[in-house]
Structures are given as C-alpha cells and as structure tokens.
Amino acid sequence: MNIVIPIKQVPETSNVKMDEETGTMKREGVESIINPLDLYAIETGIQLKEEYGGKITVITMGPPSADKALKEAIAMGCDDGILLSGREFAGSDTWATSYALSEAIREIGDFDLILAGERATDGDTGQVGPGIASWLDLTLSTYTSKVVDVNLVEEEEVNYTTVEQNSIIVERMVEDGYEKLELPLPALLTVVKEISFPRLPTLRGKQRSRKVEIPQWNLENLDLKEEFLGLQGSPTRVVNIDHPKVTRGGTIIDVREDGKVEKAVSKLIDYLKAKELV
C-alpha cells in the first residue's frame, strides 16, 4: 500500500507574523515546525504501512530549509521525501498550492492513498487536502477520525465477472456524530486528532533521516502551468490586515481585607441590576 502524505512547515503559533504589504506570512528568521495536525496523518500512514506493507512518501512545498520537516517525518517512519522549492512557488494561496502538490503527486504516480492533516495552523483553511483531491479527481473523506478497514484485492483473487476494487472503510466526524464511508482507492483522507497519537522519532530513524537525500523539484522537473503558481497565480489575496484592540476593562477589588467581600458582592449586584440581568 503506497501512501503519499503532503505536510507543511509552519511557524510556531506564537511566532506567526504577516507582511502587511504583500499579505503573505513572514517565514525568514522564524523558527518552524511540522504542522501539528499533519503529525496525525503521518502516524496514521505509518500504522497502515506496518499492517499492510508498502511505502510512504512525504511531500512539502517551501524554501530549502523545509527539508528539515521532511527529515523529521522520515525519522518517525516514513520512507522518502520530496521538496517543491523555487521562487515560482512563493506566495501561493491554497488553490495554487494544491495545484503544485497535485502535479507532483501525479509525477510520483504509484500511490493508493493520500493522507493530509485536517488543516494547517497558520492558514486554518482546511482547503489544500480537498484541493488536491479535486485536481487528481480522487474520492475524498474529510474530518476522518478512524480507519475501520482496508480491502486490498490481490491480482490472482480478482473476480473478472464482478468488478473488484481496492477500497478503504473510514469513519468521519459530522455535526451530529459520525458516519461510515467506503471509498474506492486511490482516495484522499484529511484526518483529525482522534485518529491516532503521533509517535516520537526513534534514534535509528534520526540516523537514517540524516543520510536520506531529499530531491528538490521545480519547473525543471514538473510540467506546471506558470500562470497557476505563486502570488501571481493565486486567485485569493489578503488585502488588509487589522490588529484587534482590547477595549474591555475591568474593576478589581481585593477581598483579602476585612469588609471587602461585602463591598465586592454589593458592587456585583449593582452591576447586574444595571445590566437588567437580575
């Protein structure tokens, strides 16, 4: 079972900064990590590989330093990594990003399943996974919380009188509970935290990841439409950035001294009456 996992290197939440002129995120000089929600996709892929065999290829788009995220995924148990890197990709929105990643996955070719995190913590859109599925015309399950079963049909077991196809059975979260789906493979799943608990990289995995050469792909390796790439090929833009102002104030009464408790209670009652809450 060959699995592809698109991941993203994101700034730590406390370090997110935006360029107010371009509306894009500042990444230079900011410490980055694997998108935390992608770790659940990685863990799910490793568990499927352990049960059914095959290989896992992780792929990301970003600056050359993004190979650090790929090596960390390999240290966890993935097999290979591919980095899309070049100025032509800079400033891509979710549409342009999903296009570039889908064409790279198409170039990889032999895959049964694509696993992606529910969303990225820096953009919080949840659009890239479904976008890849759309570009590649794959069946899709979003908010996947459990892989129930995988049905892999061996060639010698194929019944040519009735159509047999590899499939995966999953549960996904919906507003009023869960629903069970059976999807023909290849398919794409975006996964939520409930699906697994990410493992830590092993010492052997770290040693192996140091030796792995991460190929960098760009326009020279892929047949991409340049008008679909980067900031110029992105149909959505951040046109304005506002910094919220804290306008709410409060009154603090120290009740540790005698008589202050009664005063605080009295003030609270007066406030509630003024607001017609009591």
Short mmCIF file of C-alpha atoms in Angstrom, two decimals:
data_model
loop_
_atom_site.label_atom_id
_atom_site.label_comp_id
_atom_site.label_asym_id
_atom_site.label_seq_id
_atom_site.Cartn_x
_atom_site.Cartn_y
_atom_site.Cartn_z
CA MET A 1 0.00 0.00 0.00
CA ASN A 2 1.78 3.11 -1.22
CA ILE A 3 0.91 6.28 0.67
CA VAL A 4 1.67 9.95 -0.04
CA ILE A 5 1.48 12.47 2.80
CA PRO A 6 1.58 16.20 1.99
CA ILE A 7 2.85 18.14 5.01
CA LYS A 8 3.56 21.77 5.75
CA GLN A 9 6.26 23.51 7.73
CA VAL A 10 4.61 26.25 9.78
CA PRO A 11 5.83 28.86 12.26
CA GLU A 12 5.22 28.06 15.89
CA THR A 13 1.89 29.64 16.82
CA SER A 14 3.49 32.32 18.96
CA ASN A 15 5.83 33.32 16.11
CA VAL A 16 3.30 33.92 13.33
CA LYS A 17 3.98 37.24 11.58
CA MET A 18 2.39 38.74 8.46
CA ASP A 19 3.86 41.01 5.82
CA GLU A 20 1.31 43.83 5.67
CA GLU A 21 2.40 44.89 2.16
CA THR A 22 2.07 41.51 0.42
CA GLY A 23 -0.44 39.87 2.77
CA THR A 24 1.77 36.77 2.99
CA MET A 25 3.33 35.14 6.01
CA LYS A 26 6.87 36.01 7.06
CA ARG A 27 8.95 32.84 7.26
CA GLU A 28 12.54 34.05 7.20
CA GLY A 29 14.21 34.07 10.60
CA VAL A 30 11.17 32.41 12.24
CA GLU A 31 11.51 29.00 13.91
CA SER A 32 9.30 26.49 12.10
CA ILE A 33 7.89 23.06 12.90
CA ILE A 34 5.83 20.40 11.14
CA ASN A 35 2.22 21.49 11.13
CA PRO A 36 0.98 19.73 14.32
CA LEU A 37 -2.14 18.37 12.61
CA ASP A 38 -0.01 16.75 9.89
CA LEU A 39 1.61 14.57 12.57
CA TYR A 40 -1.66 12.64 12.88
CA ALA A 41 -1.63 11.94 9.14
CA ILE A 42 1.98 10.74 9.41
CA GLU A 43 1.14 8.42 12.32
CA THR A 44 -1.89 7.02 10.50
CA GLY A 45 0.22 6.33 7.43
CA ILE A 46 2.90 4.56 9.46
CA GLN A 47 0.29 2.36 11.15
CA LEU A 48 -1.19 1.40 7.76
CA LYS A 49 2.27 0.66 6.41
CA GLU A 50 3.03 -1.55 9.42
CA GLU A 51 -0.16 -3.53 8.83
CA TYR A 52 -0.32 -3.72 5.03
CA GLY A 53 3.24 -3.05 3.87
CA GLY A 54 4.22 -0.61 1.13
CA LYS A 55 6.00 2.74 1.39
CA ILE A 56 5.30 6.30 2.50
CA THR A 57 6.43 9.38 0.59
CA VAL A 58 6.12 12.76 2.31
CA ILE A 59 6.00 15.89 0.21
CA THR A 60 6.04 19.58 1.03
CA MET A 61 6.34 22.93 -0.71
CA GLY A 62 8.55 25.63 0.75
CA PRO A 63 12.06 27.08 0.99
CA PRO A 64 15.11 24.79 1.00
CA SER A 65 15.03 24.75 4.82
CA ALA A 66 11.70 22.88 4.66
CA ASP A 67 13.66 19.66 4.10
CA LYS A 68 14.04 19.65 7.89
CA ALA A 69 10.32 18.83 8.19
CA LEU A 70 10.66 16.02 5.65
CA LYS A 71 13.63 14.54 7.50
CA GLU A 72 11.68 14.63 10.77
CA ALA A 73 8.83 12.72 9.11
CA ILE A 74 11.33 10.16 7.81
CA ALA A 75 12.77 9.84 11.32
CA MET A 76 9.26 8.97 12.52
CA GLY A 77 8.99 6.12 9.99
CA CYS A 78 8.28 7.47 6.50
CA ASP A 79 10.45 6.26 3.62
CA ASP A 80 11.14 9.12 1.20
CA GLY A 81 10.63 12.85 0.89
CA ILE A 82 10.18 15.33 -1.95
CA LEU A 83 10.56 19.10 -1.64
CA LEU A 84 8.94 21.55 -4.06
CA SER A 85 11.11 24.63 -3.85
CA GLY A 86 11.64 27.67 -6.05
CA ARG A 87 10.78 31.32 -6.35
CA GLU A 88 7.91 30.42 -8.67
CA PHE A 89 6.03 28.92 -5.71
CA ALA A 90 6.42 31.92 -3.38
CA GLY A 91 3.18 33.49 -2.17
CA SER A 92 0.93 30.64 -3.35
CA ASP A 93 -2.55 30.54 -1.85
CA THR A 94 -4.38 27.26 -1.16
CA TRP A 95 -5.52 26.93 -4.79
CA ALA A 96 -2.03 27.36 -6.23
CA THR A 97 -0.51 25.19 -3.50
CA SER A 98 -2.93 22.31 -4.09
CA TYR A 99 -2.27 22.54 -7.84
CA ALA A 100 1.51 22.30 -7.47
CA LEU A 101 1.31 19.48 -4.92
CA SER A 102 -1.20 17.53 -7.02
CA GLU A 103 1.04 17.70 -10.08
CA ALA A 104 4.00 16.48 -8.02
CA ILE A 105 1.89 13.60 -6.69
CA ARG A 106 0.80 12.82 -10.24
CA GLU A 107 4.50 12.61 -11.13
CA ILE A 108 5.09 10.18 -8.24
CA GLY A 109 2.43 8.07 -9.89
CA ASP A 110 2.09 4.81 -7.99
CA PHE A 111 0.01 5.58 -4.90
CA ASP A 112 -3.05 4.08 -3.24
CA LEU A 113 -3.81 6.66 -0.58
CA ILE A 114 -3.10 10.32 0.22
CA LEU A 115 -3.27 11.36 3.88
CA ALA A 116 -3.37 15.01 4.93
CA GLY A 117 -3.91 16.88 8.16
CA GLU A 118 -7.31 18.46 8.67
CA ARG A 119 -5.82 21.96 8.25
CA ALA A 120 -2.66 23.99 8.81
CA THR A 121 -2.33 26.04 11.97
CA ASP A 122 -1.02 29.10 10.12
CA GLY A 123 -3.75 29.42 7.48
CA ASP A 124 -6.53 27.43 9.18
CA THR A 125 -8.49 26.96 5.93
CA GLY A 126 -8.59 23.17 5.51
CA GLN A 127 -8.63 23.65 1.72
CA VAL A 128 -5.37 22.13 0.44
CA GLY A 129 -6.29 18.48 1.06
CA PRO A 130 -9.67 18.69 -0.73
CA GLY A 131 -8.00 20.82 -3.41
CA ILE A 132 -5.50 18.04 -4.16
CA ALA A 133 -8.37 15.54 -4.36
CA SER A 134 -10.16 17.80 -6.83
CA TRP A 135 -7.11 18.27 -9.09
CA LEU A 136 -6.48 14.50 -9.11
CA ASP A 137 -10.17 13.54 -9.32
CA LEU A 138 -9.99 11.34 -6.21
CA THR A 139 -12.67 10.23 -3.78
CA LEU A 140 -12.42 12.22 -0.55
CA SER A 141 -13.20 11.89 3.14
CA THR A 142 -12.67 14.98 5.29
CA TYR A 143 -12.52 15.03 9.11
CA THR A 144 -11.64 11.33 9.12
CA SER A 145 -11.49 10.05 12.70
CA LYS A 146 -10.91 6.30 12.18
CA VAL A 147 -9.71 3.84 9.55
CA VAL A 148 -12.01 0.86 10.03
CA ASP A 149 -10.66 -1.50 7.38
CA VAL A 150 -8.72 -1.67 4.14
CA ASN A 151 -9.70 -4.11 1.40
CA LEU A 152 -6.82 -4.88 -0.94
CA VAL A 153 -7.64 -7.24 -3.79
CA GLU A 154 -4.74 -9.42 -4.89
CA GLU A 155 -4.41 -9.82 -8.65
CA GLU A 156 -4.87 -13.58 -8.53
CA GLU A 157 -8.05 -13.11 -6.46
CA VAL A 158 -9.73 -10.66 -8.83
CA ASN A 159 -13.12 -11.92 -9.98
CA TYR A 160 -13.46 -10.73 -13.55
CA THR A 161 -17.19 -11.43 -13.67
CA THR A 162 -17.85 -8.86 -10.93
CA VAL A 163 -15.83 -5.70 -10.57
CA GLU A 164 -13.48 -5.92 -7.58
CA GLN A 165 -11.62 -2.82 -6.42
CA ASN A 166 -9.33 -1.89 -3.57
CA SER A 167 -11.21 0.18 -1.01
CA ILE A 168 -10.93 1.72 2.42
CA ILE A 169 -13.62 1.98 5.09
CA VAL A 170 -13.44 5.01 7.37
CA GLU A 171 -15.43 6.92 9.94
CA ARG A 172 -15.64 10.70 9.68
CA MET A 173 -16.87 13.35 12.08
CA VAL A 174 -20.09 15.17 11.20
CA GLU A 175 -22.12 17.70 13.15
CA ASP A 176 -24.40 15.15 14.82
CA GLY A 177 -21.91 12.29 15.32
CA TYR A 178 -20.05 10.04 12.89
CA GLU A 179 -20.70 8.49 9.52
CA LYS A 180 -19.09 5.45 7.93
CA LEU A 181 -17.88 5.56 4.34
CA GLU A 182 -16.37 3.02 1.95
CA LEU A 183 -14.14 4.73 -0.62
CA PRO A 184 -12.56 3.13 -3.69
CA LEU A 185 -8.79 3.52 -3.82
CA PRO A 186 -6.92 5.64 -4.66
CA ALA A 187 -8.50 8.14 -2.28
CA LEU A 188 -7.59 11.13 -0.12
CA LEU A 189 -8.34 11.44 3.59
CA THR A 190 -7.95 14.51 5.75
CA VAL A 191 -7.63 13.37 9.34
CA VAL A 192 -8.44 14.80 12.78
CA LYS A 193 -6.69 14.31 16.12
CA GLU A 194 -8.97 11.44 17.18
CA ILE A 195 -7.47 9.12 14.55
CA SER A 196 -4.12 8.45 16.26
CA PHE A 197 -1.45 9.60 18.70
CA PRO A 198 1.78 10.63 16.94
CA ARG A 199 4.91 8.73 17.90
CA LEU A 200 8.29 10.33 18.55
CA PRO A 201 11.18 9.86 16.13
CA THR A 202 13.45 6.97 17.10
CA LEU A 203 17.23 7.14 17.34
CA ARG A 204 17.54 4.73 14.41
CA GLY A 205 15.04 6.83 12.47
CA LYS A 206 17.04 10.00 13.14
CA GLN A 207 20.23 8.30 11.99
CA ARG A 208 18.54 7.16 8.78
CA SER A 209 16.99 10.58 8.09
CA ARG A 210 20.43 12.23 8.20
CA LYS A 211 21.58 10.03 5.33
CA VAL A 212 18.49 10.48 3.14
CA GLU A 213 18.90 12.82 0.17
CA ILE A 214 15.79 14.95 -0.33
CA PRO A 215 15.26 15.76 -4.04
CA GLN A 216 14.10 19.28 -4.87
CA TRP A 217 11.54 19.59 -7.65
CA ASN A 218 10.60 22.74 -9.54
CA LEU A 219 9.62 23.79 -13.05
CA GLU A 220 12.53 21.79 -14.45
CA ASN A 221 11.11 18.56 -13.02
CA LEU A 222 7.38 19.13 -13.39
CA ASP A 223 5.16 20.17 -16.28
CA LEU A 224 3.46 23.04 -14.45
CA LYS A 225 1.49 25.99 -15.78
CA GLU A 226 3.38 29.03 -14.53
CA GLU A 227 0.23 31.15 -14.55
CA PHE A 228 -1.16 28.85 -11.81
CA LEU A 229 1.81 29.33 -9.49
CA GLY A 230 2.90 31.74 -6.80
CA LEU A 231 1.37 35.05 -5.83
CA GLN A 232 0.51 35.96 -9.44
CA GLY A 233 -1.31 32.65 -9.93
CA SER A 234 -3.28 32.85 -6.69
CA PRO A 235 -6.94 33.86 -7.09
CA THR A 236 -7.25 34.82 -3.41
CA ARG A 237 -5.30 37.59 -1.67
CA VAL A 238 -5.03 39.07 1.80
CA VAL A 239 -5.99 42.68 1.06
CA ASN A 240 -5.98 44.09 4.59
CA ILE A 241 -4.55 43.19 7.97
CA ASP A 242 -6.11 44.55 11.17
CA HIS A 243 -4.73 44.23 14.66
CA PRO A 244 -7.57 43.83 17.19
CA LYS A 245 -7.57 46.31 20.03
CA VAL A 246 -8.51 45.31 23.55
CA THR A 247 -11.18 47.80 24.61
CA ARG A 248 -12.69 45.95 27.53
CA GLY A 249 -11.64 46.99 31.01
CA GLY A 250 -12.49 45.68 34.44
CA THR A 251 -12.66 46.57 38.10
CA ILE A 252 -10.58 44.57 40.55
CA ILE A 253 -11.48 44.57 44.23
CA ASP A 254 -9.08 42.96 46.68
CA VAL A 255 -11.28 40.95 49.05
CA ARG A 256 -8.49 39.72 51.31
CA GLU A 257 -9.10 42.53 53.80
CA ASP A 258 -12.00 42.67 56.26
CA GLY A 259 -15.14 44.19 54.84
CA LYS A 260 -14.04 43.91 51.22
CA VAL A 261 -16.10 40.77 50.49
CA GLU A 262 -19.37 42.57 51.30
CA LYS A 263 -18.25 45.52 49.16
CA ALA A 264 -17.41 43.28 46.22
CA VAL A 265 -20.74 41.44 46.44
CA SER A 266 -22.61 44.72 46.65
CA LYS A 267 -20.80 46.10 43.57
CA LEU A 268 -21.52 42.90 41.63
CA ILE A 269 -25.22 43.05 42.47
CA ASP A 270 -25.40 46.72 41.46
CA TYR A 271 -23.69 45.88 38.14
CA LEU A 272 -26.08 43.02 37.40
CA LYS A 273 -29.09 45.21 38.20
CA ALA A 274 -27.76 47.99 35.96
CA LYS A 275 -27.50 45.49 33.11
CA GLU A 276 -31.01 44.18 33.95
CA LEU A 277 -29.59 40.71 34.48
CA VAL A 278 -31.24 40.25 37.87
#
